[in-house]
Coordinates of C-alpha atoms in Angstrom, one line a residue:
M1 CA 81.7 109.2 83.8
T2 CA 78.3 107.6 83.5
D3 CA 75.3 109.8 83.1
A4 CA 74.4 109.3 86.7
E5 CA 77.9 110.4 87.8
W6 CA 77.8 113.4 85.5
A7 CA 74.5 114.5 87.0
E8 CA 76.0 114.5 90.5
V9 CA 79.2 116.2 89.4
R10 CA 77.5 118.8 87.2
S11 CA 75.3 120.1 90.1
A12 CA 78.4 120.5 92.3
M13 CA 80.8 122.0 89.7
P14 CA 82.3 125.5 90.3
V15 CA 81.0 127.9 87.7
P16 CA 83.7 129.6 85.6
A17 CA 83.9 133.4 85.6
W18 CA 83.0 133.8 82.0
L19 CA 79.7 132.0 82.5
L20 CA 78.9 134.5 85.2
K21 CA 79.7 137.4 82.9
R22 CA 82.7 138.4 85.0
G23 CA 85.3 138.3 82.2
G24 CA 87.6 135.7 80.9
R25 CA 87.7 133.8 77.6
P26 CA 85.1 131.0 77.1
E27 CA 86.5 127.5 77.1
A28 CA 86.7 125.7 73.9
Y29 CA 85.9 122.2 75.2
C30 CA 82.9 120.7 77.0
H31 CA 83.6 120.4 80.7
R32 CA 82.4 116.8 80.8
E33 CA 85.1 115.9 78.2
M34 CA 87.8 117.7 80.1
L35 CA 86.8 116.1 83.4
D36 CA 86.7 112.7 81.8
A37 CA 90.1 113.2 80.4
V38 CA 91.7 114.2 83.7
R39 CA 89.9 111.3 85.5
Y40 CA 91.1 108.9 82.9
L41 CA 94.7 110.0 83.5
V42 CA 94.4 109.7 87.3
D43 CA 92.5 106.4 87.2
N44 CA 94.7 104.7 84.6
G45 CA 98.1 106.3 85.3
V46 CA 98.9 107.2 81.7
Q47 CA 101.3 110.0 80.6
W48 CA 99.9 113.3 79.6
V49 CA 101.2 112.9 76.0
A50 CA 99.6 109.4 75.9
M51 CA 96.1 110.7 76.3
P52 CA 93.8 108.7 73.9
V53 CA 92.6 110.6 70.8
D54 CA 89.0 110.2 72.0
F55 CA 89.7 113.0 74.5
P56 CA 90.7 116.6 73.7
Y57 CA 94.4 117.3 72.8
W58 CA 96.6 116.5 75.8
R59 CA 98.0 120.0 76.1
A60 CA 94.5 121.4 76.4
V61 CA 93.7 118.9 79.1
Y62 CA 96.9 119.7 81.0
D63 CA 96.2 123.4 80.8
F64 CA 92.7 122.7 82.2
F65 CA 94.3 120.7 85.0
R66 CA 96.6 123.6 85.8
R67 CA 93.8 126.2 85.8
W68 CA 91.8 124.1 88.2
R69 CA 94.9 123.7 90.4
A70 CA 95.5 127.5 90.5
C71 CA 91.9 128.2 91.4
G72 CA 91.4 125.3 93.8
Y73 CA 88.4 124.1 91.8
V74 CA 89.0 120.4 92.3
R75 CA 89.1 120.8 96.1
E76 CA 86.0 122.9 96.0
L77 CA 84.2 120.2 93.8
H78 CA 85.2 117.5 96.3
E79 CA 84.0 119.6 99.3
R80 CA 80.6 120.0 97.7
L81 CA 80.4 116.3 96.9
R82 CA 81.5 115.4 100.4
R83 CA 78.9 117.6 102.0
T84 CA 76.2 116.1 99.8
T85 CA 77.3 112.6 100.8
R86 CA 77.2 113.4 104.5
E87 CA 73.7 115.1 104.1
R88 CA 72.3 112.0 102.4
S89 CA 73.5 109.8 105.2
G90 CA 71.8 112.0 107.7
R91 CA 74.9 113.7 109.2
N92 CA 76.1 117.2 109.6
T93 CA 77.9 118.7 106.5
E94 CA 81.0 119.4 108.6
P95 CA 82.5 116.6 110.8
S96 CA 83.4 117.0 114.5
A97 CA 85.9 114.1 114.5
G98 CA 88.6 112.9 112.1
V99 CA 91.6 110.6 111.6
I100 CA 95.1 111.4 110.4
D101 CA 97.7 109.2 108.8
S102 CA 100.3 109.2 106.1
Q103 CA 101.5 107.0 103.2
S104 CA 104.9 107.0 101.5
V105 CA 105.3 106.2 97.8
D106 CA 108.3 105.7 95.6
A107 CA 109.2 108.4 93.2
S108 CA 110.0 107.9 89.5
E109 CA 112.9 109.5 87.7
T110 CA 110.8 112.6 86.9
V111 CA 110.9 113.7 90.5
G112 CA 113.9 115.9 91.3
E113 CA 116.3 115.3 94.1
D114 CA 115.2 118.5 95.8
S115 CA 111.7 117.3 96.3
R116 CA 112.1 113.7 97.3
G117 CA 113.5 112.0 100.4
Y118 CA 114.0 108.5 102.0
D119 CA 111.6 107.1 104.5
G120 CA 113.7 104.6 106.5
G121 CA 110.7 103.1 108.3
K122 CA 109.0 102.2 105.0
S123 CA 112.1 101.9 102.8
R124 CA 110.6 104.3 100.3
D125 CA 112.6 106.8 98.2
G126 CA 110.1 109.5 97.2
R127 CA 107.3 111.5 98.8
K128 CA 104.7 111.2 101.5
R129 CA 101.1 112.2 101.4
H130 CA 99.5 113.1 104.8
I131 CA 95.7 113.0 104.9
L132 CA 92.9 113.9 107.3
T133 CA 89.6 112.1 106.9
D134 CA 86.2 112.1 108.7
T135 CA 84.9 109.0 110.5
D136 CA 83.5 107.7 107.3
G137 CA 86.8 107.9 105.5
L138 CA 85.9 110.9 103.3
L139 CA 88.9 113.0 102.5
L140 CA 89.1 116.4 104.4
E141 CA 92.6 117.6 103.7
V142 CA 95.8 116.5 102.1
T143 CA 99.4 117.8 102.1
V144 CA 102.4 116.3 100.3
T145 CA 106.0 116.4 101.6
T146 CA 109.3 114.6 101.0
A147 CA 109.3 111.0 102.4
D148 CA 111.8 111.9 105.1
V149 CA 109.5 114.3 106.8
H150 CA 108.2 112.8 110.1
D151 CA 104.5 112.6 110.6
S152 CA 104.5 114.8 113.6
K153 CA 106.3 117.6 111.6
A154 CA 103.7 117.6 108.8
A155 CA 100.5 117.2 110.9
P156 CA 100.5 120.8 112.2
A157 CA 100.4 122.3 108.6
L158 CA 97.8 119.7 107.6
L159 CA 95.6 120.8 110.5
E160 CA 96.2 124.5 110.0
T161 CA 95.2 124.3 106.3
F162 CA 92.0 122.5 107.2
M163 CA 91.0 124.6 110.2
D164 CA 91.7 127.9 108.4
Q165 CA 88.6 127.4 106.3
P166 CA 85.4 128.9 107.6
G167 CA 82.8 126.7 109.3
R168 CA 85.1 124.0 110.6
L169 CA 83.7 122.0 113.6
L170 CA 86.6 119.6 114.2
K171 CA 87.0 118.8 117.9
L172 CA 88.7 115.3 118.1
V173 CA 91.3 113.6 116.0
W174 CA 92.5 110.0 116.3
V175 CA 96.2 109.3 115.4
D176 CA 98.9 106.7 115.8
S177 CA 101.8 106.9 118.2
A178 CA 104.0 108.8 115.7
Y179 CA 101.9 112.0 116.1
Q180 CA 103.4 113.3 119.3
G181 CA 105.5 116.4 120.2
P182 CA 105.2 119.9 121.5
A183 CA 104.7 121.6 118.1
L184 CA 101.9 119.2 117.2
A185 CA 100.3 119.6 120.6
E186 CA 100.5 123.4 120.3
A187 CA 98.9 123.4 116.9
F188 CA 96.0 121.2 118.0
A189 CA 95.5 123.2 121.2
R190 CA 95.4 126.5 119.3
H191 CA 92.3 125.3 117.5
G192 CA 90.7 123.5 120.4
V193 CA 91.1 120.1 118.9
R194 CA 91.7 117.1 121.2
V195 CA 94.1 114.3 120.1
E196 CA 93.6 110.7 121.0
V197 CA 96.4 108.2 120.2
V198 CA 95.3 104.7 119.2
R199 CA 98.0 102.3 120.1
R200 CA 98.6 98.6 119.3
S201 CA 98.3 96.3 122.3
D202 CA 101.5 94.9 123.7
G203 CA 102.5 91.6 122.2
Q204 CA 100.3 91.9 119.0
R205 CA 102.0 90.6 115.8
G206 CA 101.0 90.9 112.2
F207 CA 98.0 92.7 110.8
V208 CA 95.6 93.9 113.4
V209 CA 92.5 96.1 112.8
L210 CA 92.8 99.1 115.1
A211 CA 89.8 101.1 116.2
R212 CA 89.3 104.3 114.3
R213 CA 92.6 104.1 112.6
W214 CA 91.3 101.5 110.1
V215 CA 89.1 104.2 108.5
V216 CA 92.0 106.3 107.3
E217 CA 93.9 103.2 106.2
R218 CA 90.9 102.2 104.1
T219 CA 90.9 105.7 102.5
L220 CA 94.6 105.3 101.6
S221 CA 93.7 102.0 100.0
W222 CA 90.9 103.7 98.0
L223 CA 93.3 106.3 96.8
S224 CA 95.9 103.7 95.7
R225 CA 93.3 102.2 93.4
S226 CA 94.0 105.2 91.1
R227 CA 97.2 104.1 89.3
R228 CA 98.6 107.6 89.0
L229 CA 99.0 107.5 92.8
N230 CA 100.7 104.0 93.0
R231 CA 104.0 105.8 92.2
D232 CA 104.9 109.5 92.2
H233 CA 105.4 110.9 88.8
E234 CA 104.7 114.6 89.5
R235 CA 107.5 117.2 89.3
R236 CA 105.7 119.4 91.8
L237 CA 104.4 118.7 95.2
D238 CA 101.2 120.6 94.6
H239 CA 100.5 118.5 91.5
H240 CA 100.8 115.4 93.5
A241 CA 98.2 116.8 96.0
Q242 CA 95.9 117.6 93.1
M243 CA 96.1 114.0 91.9
V244 CA 94.9 112.9 95.4
W245 CA 92.0 115.3 95.2
W246 CA 91.0 114.0 91.7
A247 CA 91.2 110.4 92.9
A248 CA 88.9 111.3 95.9
V249 CA 86.5 113.0 93.5
I250 CA 86.4 109.8 91.4
R251 CA 85.6 107.8 94.4
L252 CA 82.8 110.2 95.7
S253 CA 81.1 110.6 92.3
R254 CA 80.9 106.9 91.8
H255 CA 79.5 106.5 95.3
L256 CA 76.9 109.2 94.9
A257 CA 75.8 107.6 91.6
G258 CA 75.2 104.3 93.3
D259 CA 78.3 102.6 92.0
A260 CA 76.5 101.8 88.7
P261 CA 78.3 99.2 86.6
R262 CA 80.5 100.8 84.0
W263 CA 80.3 97.9 81.5
P264 CA 77.4 95.9 80.2
E265 CA 76.7 92.7 82.1
K266 CA 77.9 89.5 80.4
R267 CA 75.2 87.2 79.1
P268 CA 76.4 83.6 79.1
G269 CA 73.7 82.5 76.7
R270 CA 74.9 84.8 73.9
L271 CA 78.5 83.8 74.5
L272 CA 77.6 80.1 74.2
R273 CA 75.7 80.7 71.0
A274 CA 78.5 82.7 69.6
R275 CA 81.0 79.9 70.3
A276 CA 78.7 77.3 68.8

Protein backbone atom coordinates (compact mmCIF):
# COMPACT_ATOMS: atom_id res chain seq x y z
CA MET A 1 0.00 0.00 0.00
CA THR A 2 1.05 3.56 -0.58
CA ASP A 3 0.97 5.94 2.38
CA ALA A 4 -2.26 7.44 1.04
CA GLU A 5 -3.88 4.01 0.87
CA TRP A 6 -2.69 3.10 4.36
CA ALA A 7 -4.19 6.31 5.73
CA GLU A 8 -7.59 5.34 4.32
CA VAL A 9 -7.36 1.72 5.44
CA ARG A 10 -6.01 2.49 8.91
CA SER A 11 -8.93 4.76 9.76
CA ALA A 12 -11.40 2.03 8.74
CA MET A 13 -9.66 -1.02 10.24
CA PRO A 14 -11.43 -3.07 12.92
CA VAL A 15 -9.69 -2.76 16.28
CA PRO A 16 -8.42 -6.07 17.77
CA ALA A 17 -9.69 -7.06 21.21
CA TRP A 18 -6.27 -6.83 22.85
CA LEU A 19 -5.95 -3.17 21.87
CA LEU A 20 -9.28 -2.51 23.59
CA LYS A 21 -8.05 -4.28 26.77
CA ARG A 22 -10.60 -7.04 26.28
CA GLY A 23 -8.17 -9.93 26.39
CA GLY A 24 -6.21 -11.82 23.80
CA ARG A 25 -2.52 -11.97 22.96
CA PRO A 26 -0.92 -8.95 21.26
CA GLU A 27 0.03 -9.58 17.65
CA ALA A 28 3.70 -9.91 16.81
CA TYR A 29 3.63 -8.13 13.45
CA CYS A 30 2.60 -4.70 12.26
CA HIS A 31 -0.88 -4.67 10.76
CA ARG A 32 0.32 -2.80 7.70
CA GLU A 33 2.87 -5.53 6.97
CA MET A 34 0.26 -8.28 7.34
CA LEU A 35 -2.27 -6.47 5.17
CA ASP A 36 0.37 -5.84 2.52
CA ALA A 37 1.30 -9.53 2.55
CA VAL A 38 -2.28 -10.76 2.05
CA ARG A 39 -2.93 -8.10 -0.60
CA TYR A 40 0.25 -9.17 -2.42
CA LEU A 41 -0.94 -12.78 -2.48
CA VAL A 42 -4.41 -11.86 -3.76
CA ASP A 43 -3.19 -9.33 -6.31
CA ASN A 44 -0.34 -11.43 -7.71
CA GLY A 45 -1.71 -14.95 -7.26
CA VAL A 46 1.33 -16.50 -5.57
CA GLN A 47 1.22 -19.54 -3.31
CA TRP A 48 1.27 -19.05 0.45
CA VAL A 49 4.66 -20.75 0.76
CA ALA A 50 6.02 -18.53 -2.04
CA MET A 51 5.52 -15.34 -0.03
CA PRO A 52 8.55 -13.07 -0.58
CA VAL A 53 10.97 -12.77 2.32
CA ASP A 54 10.24 -9.02 2.54
CA PHE A 55 6.95 -9.97 4.22
CA PRO A 56 6.46 -11.83 7.52
CA TYR A 57 6.78 -15.62 7.52
CA TRP A 58 4.08 -17.14 5.30
CA ARG A 59 2.57 -19.22 8.10
CA ALA A 60 2.06 -16.11 10.23
CA VAL A 61 0.38 -14.38 7.26
CA TYR A 62 -1.89 -17.38 6.68
CA ASP A 63 -2.88 -17.47 10.36
CA PHE A 64 -3.67 -13.74 10.12
CA PHE A 65 -5.84 -14.44 7.06
CA ARG A 66 -7.70 -17.20 8.92
CA ARG A 67 -8.29 -15.03 12.00
CA TRP A 68 -9.76 -12.27 9.86
CA ARG A 69 -11.95 -14.85 8.09
CA ALA A 70 -13.24 -16.26 11.37
CA CYS A 71 -14.05 -12.79 12.76
CA GLY A 72 -15.37 -11.34 9.48
CA TYR A 73 -12.89 -8.46 9.67
CA VAL A 74 -12.17 -8.14 5.96
CA ARG A 75 -15.86 -7.81 5.18
CA GLU A 76 -16.21 -5.23 7.96
CA LEU A 77 -13.23 -3.31 6.55
CA HIS A 78 -14.78 -3.32 3.09
CA GLU A 79 -18.14 -2.16 4.47
CA ARG A 80 -16.50 0.84 6.11
CA LEU A 81 -14.54 1.73 2.99
CA ARG A 82 -17.67 1.34 0.87
CA ARG A 83 -19.68 3.66 3.11
CA THR A 84 -16.88 6.23 3.01
CA THR A 85 -16.80 6.04 -0.78
CA ARG A 86 -20.55 6.60 -1.07
CA GLU A 87 -20.48 9.48 1.43
CA ARG A 88 -17.73 11.26 -0.49
CA SER A 89 -19.75 10.96 -3.69
CA GLY A 90 -22.74 12.57 -1.96
CA ARG A 91 -24.85 9.43 -1.66
CA ASN A 92 -26.48 7.56 1.23
CA THR A 93 -24.23 5.05 2.96
CA GLU A 94 -26.68 2.23 2.23
CA PRO A 95 -27.95 1.69 -1.35
CA SER A 96 -31.60 1.30 -2.28
CA ALA A 97 -30.91 -0.52 -5.57
CA GLY A 98 -28.46 -3.20 -6.66
CA VAL A 99 -27.49 -5.65 -9.39
CA ILE A 100 -26.89 -9.41 -9.15
CA ASP A 101 -24.82 -11.63 -11.41
CA SER A 102 -22.44 -14.58 -11.24
CA GLN A 103 -19.11 -15.69 -12.67
CA SER A 104 -17.81 -19.23 -13.13
CA VAL A 105 -14.09 -20.00 -12.85
CA ASP A 106 -12.08 -23.14 -13.44
CA ALA A 107 -10.72 -24.92 -10.38
CA SER A 108 -7.16 -26.15 -9.97
CA GLU A 109 -6.14 -29.57 -8.69
CA THR A 110 -6.21 -28.31 -5.09
CA VAL A 111 -10.03 -28.09 -5.19
CA GLY A 112 -11.68 -31.35 -4.13
CA GLU A 113 -14.36 -33.12 -6.14
CA ASP A 114 -16.89 -32.56 -3.36
CA SER A 115 -16.72 -28.76 -3.73
CA ARG A 116 -16.56 -28.30 -7.48
CA GLY A 117 -19.02 -28.75 -10.35
CA TYR A 118 -19.40 -28.30 -14.08
CA ASP A 119 -21.14 -25.28 -15.58
CA GLY A 120 -22.40 -26.48 -18.95
CA GLY A 121 -23.35 -23.00 -20.12
CA LYS A 122 -19.86 -21.59 -19.61
CA SER A 123 -17.93 -24.87 -19.99
CA ARG A 124 -16.25 -24.34 -16.63
CA ASP A 125 -15.24 -27.08 -14.22
CA GLY A 126 -14.92 -25.42 -10.85
CA ARG A 127 -16.85 -22.93 -8.77
CA LYS A 128 -19.15 -19.98 -9.22
CA ARG A 129 -19.11 -16.69 -7.31
CA HIS A 130 -22.41 -14.84 -7.02
CA ILE A 131 -22.20 -11.13 -6.23
CA LEU A 132 -24.53 -8.28 -5.38
CA THR A 133 -23.36 -4.72 -6.11
CA ASP A 134 -24.79 -1.25 -5.82
CA THR A 135 -25.41 0.94 -8.87
CA ASP A 136 -21.80 2.16 -8.74
CA GLY A 137 -20.46 -1.38 -8.91
CA LEU A 138 -19.31 -1.50 -5.27
CA LEU A 139 -19.50 -4.99 -3.81
CA LEU A 140 -22.34 -5.54 -1.33
CA GLU A 141 -22.37 -9.31 -0.88
CA VAL A 142 -20.73 -12.44 -2.27
CA THR A 143 -21.40 -16.15 -1.96
CA VAL A 144 -19.47 -19.02 -3.56
CA THR A 145 -20.99 -22.30 -4.76
CA THR A 146 -20.04 -25.15 -7.04
CA ALA A 147 -20.24 -24.18 -10.71
CA ASP A 148 -23.24 -26.43 -11.37
CA VAL A 149 -25.53 -24.46 -9.04
CA HIS A 150 -28.01 -22.41 -11.05
CA ASP A 151 -28.09 -18.66 -10.49
CA SER A 152 -31.72 -18.72 -9.35
CA LYS A 153 -30.86 -21.29 -6.65
CA ALA A 154 -27.98 -19.29 -5.17
CA ALA A 155 -29.57 -15.82 -5.31
CA PRO A 156 -31.97 -16.32 -2.35
CA ALA A 157 -29.10 -17.14 0.03
CA LEU A 158 -27.13 -14.20 -1.36
CA LEU A 159 -30.01 -11.83 -0.69
CA GLU A 160 -30.75 -13.30 2.75
CA THR A 161 -27.14 -12.87 3.86
CA PHE A 162 -27.13 -9.23 2.83
CA MET A 163 -30.58 -8.28 4.13
CA ASP A 164 -30.02 -9.96 7.51
CA GLN A 165 -27.58 -7.18 8.41
CA PRO A 166 -29.12 -4.18 10.23
CA GLY A 167 -29.80 -0.94 8.38
CA ARG A 168 -30.31 -2.38 4.89
CA LEU A 169 -32.42 -0.22 2.55
CA LEU A 170 -32.42 -2.34 -0.62
CA LYS A 171 -35.70 -2.02 -2.56
CA LEU A 172 -34.86 -2.86 -6.18
CA VAL A 173 -32.53 -5.36 -7.84
CA TRP A 174 -31.74 -5.72 -11.55
CA VAL A 175 -30.97 -9.23 -12.82
CA ASP A 176 -30.73 -11.18 -16.06
CA SER A 177 -33.24 -13.73 -17.32
CA ALA A 178 -31.65 -16.60 -15.33
CA TYR A 179 -32.94 -15.20 -12.04
CA GLN A 180 -36.49 -16.48 -12.08
CA GLY A 181 -38.50 -19.02 -10.11
CA PRO A 182 -40.83 -19.31 -7.12
CA ALA A 183 -38.09 -19.71 -4.48
CA LEU A 184 -36.32 -16.61 -5.70
CA ALA A 185 -39.55 -14.59 -5.91
CA GLU A 186 -40.49 -15.63 -2.38
CA ALA A 187 -37.10 -14.61 -0.97
CA PHE A 188 -37.29 -11.18 -2.60
CA ALA A 189 -40.91 -10.65 -1.57
CA ARG A 190 -40.10 -11.54 2.05
CA HIS A 191 -37.76 -8.56 2.25
CA GLY A 192 -39.89 -6.25 0.13
CA VAL A 193 -37.34 -6.15 -2.70
CA ARG A 194 -38.59 -5.73 -6.26
CA VAL A 195 -36.87 -7.63 -9.08
CA GLU A 196 -36.50 -6.21 -12.57
CA VAL A 197 -35.21 -8.47 -15.34
CA VAL A 198 -33.04 -6.78 -17.98
CA ARG A 199 -33.28 -8.78 -21.20
CA ARG A 200 -31.45 -8.67 -24.48
CA SER A 201 -33.45 -7.42 -27.42
CA ASP A 202 -34.57 -10.02 -29.92
CA GLY A 203 -32.13 -10.47 -32.77
CA GLN A 204 -29.11 -8.95 -30.99
CA ARG A 205 -25.84 -10.73 -31.66
CA GLY A 206 -22.40 -10.42 -30.15
CA PHE A 207 -21.45 -8.15 -27.27
CA VAL A 208 -24.12 -5.64 -26.29
CA VAL A 209 -24.00 -3.21 -23.35
CA LEU A 210 -27.18 -3.79 -21.34
CA ALA A 211 -28.61 -1.14 -19.06
CA ARG A 212 -27.81 -1.66 -15.37
CA ARG A 213 -26.33 -5.11 -15.97
CA TRP A 214 -23.09 -3.66 -17.32
CA VAL A 215 -22.32 -2.36 -13.82
CA VAL A 216 -22.03 -5.77 -12.20
CA GLU A 217 -20.16 -7.11 -15.25
CA ARG A 218 -17.60 -4.35 -14.75
CA THR A 219 -17.24 -5.33 -11.09
CA LEU A 220 -16.56 -8.93 -12.08
CA SER A 221 -13.89 -7.60 -14.42
CA TRP A 222 -12.37 -5.55 -11.59
CA LEU A 223 -12.22 -8.65 -9.41
CA SER A 224 -10.58 -10.67 -12.17
CA ARG A 225 -7.67 -8.22 -12.21
CA SER A 226 -6.55 -9.93 -8.99
CA ARG A 227 -4.71 -12.98 -10.25
CA ARG A 228 -5.71 -15.13 -7.29
CA LEU A 229 -9.28 -15.00 -8.63
CA ASN A 230 -8.49 -15.87 -12.26
CA ARG A 231 -8.51 -19.53 -11.26
CA ASP A 232 -9.82 -21.13 -8.09
CA HIS A 233 -7.04 -22.52 -5.89
CA GLU A 234 -8.88 -22.53 -2.54
CA ARG A 235 -9.69 -25.79 -0.78
CA ARG A 236 -12.64 -24.18 1.00
CA LEU A 237 -15.59 -22.22 -0.34
CA ASP A 238 -15.36 -19.59 2.40
CA HIS A 239 -11.69 -19.00 1.60
CA HIS A 240 -12.63 -18.24 -1.99
CA ALA A 241 -15.22 -15.74 -0.76
CA GLN A 242 -12.58 -14.13 1.43
CA MET A 243 -10.32 -13.70 -1.58
CA VAL A 244 -13.14 -11.83 -3.31
CA TRP A 245 -13.52 -9.49 -0.33
CA TRP A 246 -9.77 -8.85 -0.26
CA ALA A 247 -9.75 -8.06 -3.98
CA ALA A 248 -12.63 -5.62 -3.43
CA VAL A 249 -10.72 -3.97 -0.57
CA ILE A 250 -7.71 -3.48 -2.83
CA ARG A 251 -9.88 -1.82 -5.45
CA LEU A 252 -11.60 0.48 -2.92
CA SER A 253 -8.46 1.55 -1.07
CA ARG A 254 -6.76 2.53 -4.32
CA HIS A 255 -9.86 4.43 -5.40
CA LEU A 256 -10.07 6.34 -2.11
CA ALA A 257 -6.38 7.17 -2.27
CA GLY A 258 -6.89 8.75 -5.69
CA ASP A 259 -5.34 5.93 -7.71
CA ALA A 260 -1.89 7.34 -7.02
CA PRO A 261 0.87 5.87 -9.23
CA ARG A 262 2.60 2.98 -7.53
CA TRP A 263 5.87 3.39 -9.42
CA PRO A 264 8.02 6.48 -10.14
CA GLU A 265 7.28 8.12 -13.46
CA LYS A 266 9.77 7.42 -16.24
CA ARG A 267 12.02 10.27 -17.26
CA PRO A 268 13.08 9.87 -20.90
CA GLY A 269 15.89 12.40 -20.54
CA ARG A 270 17.68 10.35 -17.92
CA LEU A 271 17.19 7.15 -19.89
CA LEU A 272 18.71 8.73 -22.99
CA ARG A 273 21.71 10.00 -21.05
CA ALA A 274 22.19 6.57 -19.49
CA ARG A 275 22.19 4.92 -22.89
CA ALA A 276 24.61 7.49 -24.24
